[in-house]
Short mmCIF file of C-alpha atoms in Angstrom, two decimals:
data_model
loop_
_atom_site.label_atom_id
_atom_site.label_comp_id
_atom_site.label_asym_id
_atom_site.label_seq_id
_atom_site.Cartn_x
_atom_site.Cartn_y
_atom_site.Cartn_z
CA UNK A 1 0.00 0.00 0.00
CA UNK A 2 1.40 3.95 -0.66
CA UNK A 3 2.52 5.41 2.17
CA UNK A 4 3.69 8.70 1.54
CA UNK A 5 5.36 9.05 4.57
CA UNK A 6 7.79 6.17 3.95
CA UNK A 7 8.59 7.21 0.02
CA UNK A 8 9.08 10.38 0.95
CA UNK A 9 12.12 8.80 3.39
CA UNK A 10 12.81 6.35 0.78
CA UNK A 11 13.81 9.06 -1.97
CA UNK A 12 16.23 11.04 0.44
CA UNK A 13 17.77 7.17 0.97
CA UNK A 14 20.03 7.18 -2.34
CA UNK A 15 20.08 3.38 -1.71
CA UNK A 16 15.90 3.22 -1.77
CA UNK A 17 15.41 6.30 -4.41
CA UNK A 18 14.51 4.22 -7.38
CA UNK A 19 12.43 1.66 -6.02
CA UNK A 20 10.60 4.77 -4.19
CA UNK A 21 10.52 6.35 -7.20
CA UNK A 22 9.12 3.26 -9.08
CA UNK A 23 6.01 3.27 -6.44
CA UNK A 24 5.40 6.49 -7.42
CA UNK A 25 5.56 6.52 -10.61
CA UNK A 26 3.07 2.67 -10.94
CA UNK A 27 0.27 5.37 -8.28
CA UNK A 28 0.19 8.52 -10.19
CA UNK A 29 0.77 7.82 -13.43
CA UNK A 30 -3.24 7.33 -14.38
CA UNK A 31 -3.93 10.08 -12.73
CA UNK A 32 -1.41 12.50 -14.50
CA UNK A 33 -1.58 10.97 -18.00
CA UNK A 34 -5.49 11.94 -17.90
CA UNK A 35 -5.16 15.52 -16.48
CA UNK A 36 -2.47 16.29 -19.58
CA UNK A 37 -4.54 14.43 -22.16
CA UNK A 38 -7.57 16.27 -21.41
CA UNK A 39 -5.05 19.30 -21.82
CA UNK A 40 -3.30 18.46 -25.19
CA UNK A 41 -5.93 15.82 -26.34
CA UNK A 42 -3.22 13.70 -28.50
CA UNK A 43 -1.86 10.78 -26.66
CA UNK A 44 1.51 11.03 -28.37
CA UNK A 45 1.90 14.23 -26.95
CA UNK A 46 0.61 13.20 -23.50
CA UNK A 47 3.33 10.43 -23.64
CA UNK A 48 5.99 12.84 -24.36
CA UNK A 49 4.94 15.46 -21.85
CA UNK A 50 4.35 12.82 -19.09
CA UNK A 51 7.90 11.04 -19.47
CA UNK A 52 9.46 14.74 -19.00
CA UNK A 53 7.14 14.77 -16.43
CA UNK A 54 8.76 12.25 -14.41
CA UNK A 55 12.06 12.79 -15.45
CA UNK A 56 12.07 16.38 -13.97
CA UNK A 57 10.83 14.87 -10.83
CA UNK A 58 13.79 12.24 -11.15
CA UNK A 59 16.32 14.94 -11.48
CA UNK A 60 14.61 17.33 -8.88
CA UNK A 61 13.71 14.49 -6.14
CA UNK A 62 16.97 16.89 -3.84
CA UNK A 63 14.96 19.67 -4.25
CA UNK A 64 11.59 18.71 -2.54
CA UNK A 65 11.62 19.62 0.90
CA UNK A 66 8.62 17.64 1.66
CA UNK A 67 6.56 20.87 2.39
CA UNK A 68 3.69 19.69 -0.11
CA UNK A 69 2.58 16.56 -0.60
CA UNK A 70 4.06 14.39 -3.32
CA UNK A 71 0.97 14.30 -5.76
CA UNK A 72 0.64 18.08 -5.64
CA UNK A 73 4.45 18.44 -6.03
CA UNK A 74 4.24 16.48 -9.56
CA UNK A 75 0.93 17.78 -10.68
CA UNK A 76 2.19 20.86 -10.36
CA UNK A 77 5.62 19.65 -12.64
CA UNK A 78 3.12 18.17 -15.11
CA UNK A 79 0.93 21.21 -15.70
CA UNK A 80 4.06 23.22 -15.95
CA UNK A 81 5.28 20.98 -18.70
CA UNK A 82 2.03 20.95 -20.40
CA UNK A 83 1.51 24.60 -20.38
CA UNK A 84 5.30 24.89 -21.68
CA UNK A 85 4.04 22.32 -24.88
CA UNK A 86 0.92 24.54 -25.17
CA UNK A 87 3.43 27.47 -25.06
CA UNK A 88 5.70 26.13 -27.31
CA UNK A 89 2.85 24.60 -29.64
CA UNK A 90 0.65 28.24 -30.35
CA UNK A 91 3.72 29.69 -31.28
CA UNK A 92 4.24 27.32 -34.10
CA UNK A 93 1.50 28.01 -35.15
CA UNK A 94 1.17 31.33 -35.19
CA UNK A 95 4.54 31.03 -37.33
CA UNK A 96 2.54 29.49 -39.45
CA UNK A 97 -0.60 31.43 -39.31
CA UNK A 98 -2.45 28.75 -37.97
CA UNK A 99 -5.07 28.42 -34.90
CA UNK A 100 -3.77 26.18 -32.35
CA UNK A 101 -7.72 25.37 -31.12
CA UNK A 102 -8.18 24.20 -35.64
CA UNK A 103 -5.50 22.01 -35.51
CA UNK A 104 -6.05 20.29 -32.14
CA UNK A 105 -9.28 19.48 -33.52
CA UNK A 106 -8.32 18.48 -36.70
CA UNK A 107 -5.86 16.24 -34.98
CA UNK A 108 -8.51 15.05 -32.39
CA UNK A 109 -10.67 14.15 -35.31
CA UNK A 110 -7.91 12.03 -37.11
CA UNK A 111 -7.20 10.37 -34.20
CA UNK A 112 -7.50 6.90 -33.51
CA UNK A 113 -7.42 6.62 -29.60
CA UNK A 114 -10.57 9.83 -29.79
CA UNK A 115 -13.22 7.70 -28.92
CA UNK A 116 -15.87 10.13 -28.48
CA UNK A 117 -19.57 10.76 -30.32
CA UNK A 118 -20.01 14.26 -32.28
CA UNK A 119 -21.27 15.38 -29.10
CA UNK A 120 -18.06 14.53 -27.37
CA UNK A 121 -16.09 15.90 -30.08
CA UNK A 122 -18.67 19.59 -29.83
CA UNK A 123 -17.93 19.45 -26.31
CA UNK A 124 -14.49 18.91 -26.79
CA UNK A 125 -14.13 22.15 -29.46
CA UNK A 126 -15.43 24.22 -26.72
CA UNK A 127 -13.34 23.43 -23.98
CA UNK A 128 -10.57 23.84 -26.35
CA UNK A 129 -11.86 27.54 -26.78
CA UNK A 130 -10.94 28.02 -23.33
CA UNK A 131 -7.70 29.67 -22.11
CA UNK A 132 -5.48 27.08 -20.83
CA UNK A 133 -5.45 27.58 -17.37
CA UNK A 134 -9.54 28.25 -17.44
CA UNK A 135 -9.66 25.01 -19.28
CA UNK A 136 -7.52 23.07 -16.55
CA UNK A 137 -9.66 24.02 -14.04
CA UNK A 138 -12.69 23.10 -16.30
CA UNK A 139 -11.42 19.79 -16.73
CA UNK A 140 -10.22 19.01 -12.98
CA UNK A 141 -13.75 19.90 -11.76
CA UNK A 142 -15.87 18.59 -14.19
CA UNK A 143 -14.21 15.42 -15.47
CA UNK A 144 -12.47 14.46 -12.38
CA UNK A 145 -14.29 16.07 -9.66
CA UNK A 146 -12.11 17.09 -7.46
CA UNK A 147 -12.35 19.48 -4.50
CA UNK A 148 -11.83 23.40 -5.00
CA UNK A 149 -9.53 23.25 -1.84
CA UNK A 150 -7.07 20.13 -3.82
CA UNK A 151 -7.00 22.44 -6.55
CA UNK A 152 -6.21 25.45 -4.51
CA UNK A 153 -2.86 23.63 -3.47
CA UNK A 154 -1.64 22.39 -6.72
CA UNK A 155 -2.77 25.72 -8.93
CA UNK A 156 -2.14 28.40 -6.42
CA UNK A 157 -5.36 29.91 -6.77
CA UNK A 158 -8.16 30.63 -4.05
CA UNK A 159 -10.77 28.60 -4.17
CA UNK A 160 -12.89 31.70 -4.80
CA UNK A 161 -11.45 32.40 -7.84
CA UNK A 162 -11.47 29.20 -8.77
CA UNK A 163 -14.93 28.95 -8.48
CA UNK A 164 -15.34 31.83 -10.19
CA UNK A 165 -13.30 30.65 -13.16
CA UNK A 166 -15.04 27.23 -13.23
CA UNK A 167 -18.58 29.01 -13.71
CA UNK A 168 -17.37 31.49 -16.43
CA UNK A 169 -15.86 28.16 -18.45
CA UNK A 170 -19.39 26.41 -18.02
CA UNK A 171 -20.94 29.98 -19.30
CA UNK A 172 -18.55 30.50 -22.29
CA UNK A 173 -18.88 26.54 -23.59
CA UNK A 174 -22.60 26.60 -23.27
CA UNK A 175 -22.60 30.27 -25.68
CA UNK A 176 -19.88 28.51 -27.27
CA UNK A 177 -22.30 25.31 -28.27
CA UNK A 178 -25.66 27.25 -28.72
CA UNK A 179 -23.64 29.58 -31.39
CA UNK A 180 -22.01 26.85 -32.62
CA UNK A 181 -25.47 25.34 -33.05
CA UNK B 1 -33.74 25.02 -29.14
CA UNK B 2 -32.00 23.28 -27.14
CA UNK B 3 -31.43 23.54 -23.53
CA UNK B 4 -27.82 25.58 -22.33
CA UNK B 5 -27.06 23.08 -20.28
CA UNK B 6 -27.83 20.15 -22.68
CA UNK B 7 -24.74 19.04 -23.85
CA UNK B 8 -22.82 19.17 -20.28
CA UNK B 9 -25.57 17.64 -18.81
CA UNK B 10 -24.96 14.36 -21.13
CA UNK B 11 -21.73 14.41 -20.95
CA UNK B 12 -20.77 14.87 -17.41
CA UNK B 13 -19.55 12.26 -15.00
CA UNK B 14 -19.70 9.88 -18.13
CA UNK B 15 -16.57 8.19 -19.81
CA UNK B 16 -13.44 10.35 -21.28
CA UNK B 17 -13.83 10.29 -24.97
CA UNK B 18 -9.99 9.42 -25.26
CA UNK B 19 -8.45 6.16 -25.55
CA UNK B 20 -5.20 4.17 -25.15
CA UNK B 21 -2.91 1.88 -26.84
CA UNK B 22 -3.21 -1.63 -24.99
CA UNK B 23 -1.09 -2.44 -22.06
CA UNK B 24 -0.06 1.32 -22.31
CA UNK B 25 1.06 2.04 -18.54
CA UNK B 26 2.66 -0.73 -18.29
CA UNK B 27 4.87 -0.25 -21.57
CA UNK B 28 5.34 3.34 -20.36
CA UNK B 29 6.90 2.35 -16.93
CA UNK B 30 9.21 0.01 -18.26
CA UNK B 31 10.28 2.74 -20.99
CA UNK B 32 10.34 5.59 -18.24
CA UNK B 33 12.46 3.40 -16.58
CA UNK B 34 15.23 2.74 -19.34
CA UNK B 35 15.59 6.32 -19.49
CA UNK B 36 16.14 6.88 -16.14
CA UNK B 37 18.58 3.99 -16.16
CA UNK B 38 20.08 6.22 -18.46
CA UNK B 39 20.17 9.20 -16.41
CA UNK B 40 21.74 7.51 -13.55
CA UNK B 41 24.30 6.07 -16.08
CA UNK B 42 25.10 9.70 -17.07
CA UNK B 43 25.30 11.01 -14.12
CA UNK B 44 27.27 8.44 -12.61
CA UNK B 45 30.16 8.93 -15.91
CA UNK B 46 29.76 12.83 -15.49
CA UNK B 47 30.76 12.74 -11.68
CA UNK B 48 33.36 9.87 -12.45
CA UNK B 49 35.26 12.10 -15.87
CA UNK B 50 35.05 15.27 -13.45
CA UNK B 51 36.95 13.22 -10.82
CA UNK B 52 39.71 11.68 -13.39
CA UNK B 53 39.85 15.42 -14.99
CA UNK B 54 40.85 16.88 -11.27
CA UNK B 55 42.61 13.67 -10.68
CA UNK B 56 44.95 14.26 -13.87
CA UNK B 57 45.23 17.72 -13.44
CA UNK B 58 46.69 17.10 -10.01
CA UNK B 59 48.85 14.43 -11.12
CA UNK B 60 50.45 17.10 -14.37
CA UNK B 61 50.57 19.90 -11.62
CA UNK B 62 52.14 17.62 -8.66
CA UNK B 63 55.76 17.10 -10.53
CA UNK B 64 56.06 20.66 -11.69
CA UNK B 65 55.41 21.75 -8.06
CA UNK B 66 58.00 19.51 -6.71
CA UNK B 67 60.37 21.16 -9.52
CA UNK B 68 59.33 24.22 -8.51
CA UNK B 69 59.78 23.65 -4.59
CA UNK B 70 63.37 22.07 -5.43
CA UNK B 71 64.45 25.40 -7.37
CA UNK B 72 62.96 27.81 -5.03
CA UNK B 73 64.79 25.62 -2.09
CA UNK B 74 67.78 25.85 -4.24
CA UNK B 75 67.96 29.68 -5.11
CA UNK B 76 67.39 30.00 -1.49
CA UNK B 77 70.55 28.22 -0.53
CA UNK B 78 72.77 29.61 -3.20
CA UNK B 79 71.65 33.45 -2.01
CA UNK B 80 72.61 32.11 2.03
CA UNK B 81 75.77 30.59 0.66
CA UNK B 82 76.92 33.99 -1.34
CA UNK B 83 75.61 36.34 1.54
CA UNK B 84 78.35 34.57 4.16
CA UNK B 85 80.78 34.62 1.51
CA UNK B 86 80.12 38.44 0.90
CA UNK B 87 80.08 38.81 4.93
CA UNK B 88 83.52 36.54 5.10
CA UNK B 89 85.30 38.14 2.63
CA UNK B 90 84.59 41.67 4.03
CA UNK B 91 85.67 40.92 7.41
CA UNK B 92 88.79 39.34 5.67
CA UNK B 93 89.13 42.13 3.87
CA UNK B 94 89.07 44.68 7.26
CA UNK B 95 91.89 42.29 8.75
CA UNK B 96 93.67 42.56 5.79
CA UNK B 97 93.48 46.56 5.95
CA UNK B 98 94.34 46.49 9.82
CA UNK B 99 96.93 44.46 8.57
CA UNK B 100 98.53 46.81 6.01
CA UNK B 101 97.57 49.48 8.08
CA UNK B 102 99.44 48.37 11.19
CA UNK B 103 102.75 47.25 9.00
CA UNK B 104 102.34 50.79 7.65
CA UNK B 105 102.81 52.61 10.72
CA UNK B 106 105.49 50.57 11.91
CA UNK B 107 107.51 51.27 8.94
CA UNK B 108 106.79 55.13 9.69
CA UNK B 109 107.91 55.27 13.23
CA UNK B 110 111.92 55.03 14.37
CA UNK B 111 112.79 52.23 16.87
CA UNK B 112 112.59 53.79 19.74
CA UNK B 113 108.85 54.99 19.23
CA UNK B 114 108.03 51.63 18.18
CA UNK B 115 109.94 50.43 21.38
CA UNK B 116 107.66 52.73 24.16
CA UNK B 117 104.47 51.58 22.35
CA UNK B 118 105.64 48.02 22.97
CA UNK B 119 106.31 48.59 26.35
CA UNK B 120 102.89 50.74 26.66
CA UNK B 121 101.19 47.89 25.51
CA UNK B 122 102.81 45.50 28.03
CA UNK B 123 101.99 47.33 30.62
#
């Protein structure tokens, strides 16, 4: 069973780190895969950003103090990483005059592991009219349901904002459907 | 029309439209792993080339600091050695003066002077 307490000993034990880090890896890696794919929608991507994931948390295990807990520690690397790729991704394509949002969904479209209805895929066009961060916190609350306060920790924001951001996403996809109607 | 809330309605709490390749996690822990095999591997070489680098560089600096030791040691000794010789042959030199200067006088006086200073002396 995960005990934080005892991984979070076993990675300052050079002799334990990598079986530690092995535990952690096998108990979060669901979790973190499906936050960044909701994020970048291509699973190639996802695979990419999640390996750097873990790597940085590999080469920066010296550098947490222990202060927050382990899973907010890396979801905060992962969102990091994935807002870098998103970063890094719009301006591509605004080098190439190009909409990021177009050719996410062209991708998503073309994809074979998309295994959504048109619905899904309407739905899916709207969150991606979000701005990142908006759309992270659509996706944490709505998808995975998780608490303002666990969201608080790992994005830094109050929960009242959050709250706030969360309704004007849910506003701005449903104008976002009925106009695209 | 439809309802606003329609579409999130439907879709909420039901199954992520995304899919995965089979066995997926498991393939990705065993390639997450080689690479941080890998990372271990290069760290371990970077820390071990660092140590050979200030290993050798020791080892090309450690003869040319004897050499240097051994000179300094021997300008050191050749600069005592011709300091006393300086300081012996000027104190050889004021004998040799006294000398000379004593034999000069003698020359310059008659017997008899020579004789009372003799006696003085004695005395």
């Amino acid at each position: 069973m995960f005990q934080e307490e005892d991984i979070i000993k076993d990675l300052k034990d050079e002799n334990r780190r990598y079986q530690a880090f092995s535990t952690l890896v096998k108990e979060y890696q669901k979790q973190l895969y499906w936050l960044i794919r909701k994020m970048v929608l291509s699973h190639e991507d996802t695979n990419d950003i999640l390996q750097n994931t873990f790597l940085k948390a590999w080469n920066g295990i010296d550098s947490f103090r222990g202060e927050a807990k382990i899973s907010t520690w890396l979801h905060r690397i992962a969102i990091n990483e994935t807002f870098t790729f998103l970063a890094n991704a719009e301006l591509k394509n605004t080098q190439n005059m190009t909409d990021l949002e177009d050719v996410l969904v062209q991708n998503l479209k073309s994809d074979n592991y998309f295994s959504g209805d048109d619905l899904q895929l309407k739905l899916q066009k709207a969150i991606l009219s979000l701005p990142p961060k908006q759309r992270l916190v659509f996706n944490m609350k709505y998808y995975e349901d998780r608490k303002y306060e666990e969201m608080e920790e790992i994005l830094g924001t109050s929960v009242g904002a959050l709250k706030a951001s969360y309704h004007h996403a849910v506003k701005k996809i449903e104008n976002f459907i009925l106009m695209d109607d | 029309m439809k309802n606003e809330s329609d579409i999130l309605d439907k879709t909420k709490g039901g199954k992520i439209p995304f899919a995965l390749p089979d066995g997926y996690f498991d393939n990705f822990t065993s390639e997450l792993d080689k690479k941080i095999q890998f990372e271990m591997e290069s760290k371990r070489m970077k820390k071990e080339t660092k140590d050979v680098k200030i290993k050798s560089l020791y080892n090309y600096v450690r003869p040319w600091a004897y050499v240097a030791a051994a000179v300094a040691l021997l300008v050191f000794c050749v600069q005592l050695i011709i300091s006393n010789q300086e300081t012996l042959e000027a104190s050889q030199e004021k004998t040799e003066i006294n000398n000379v200067n004593s034999e000069l006088l003698y020359t310059h006086l008659d017997d008899e002077s020579i004789m009372d200073y003799l006696i003085s002396e004695e005395e």
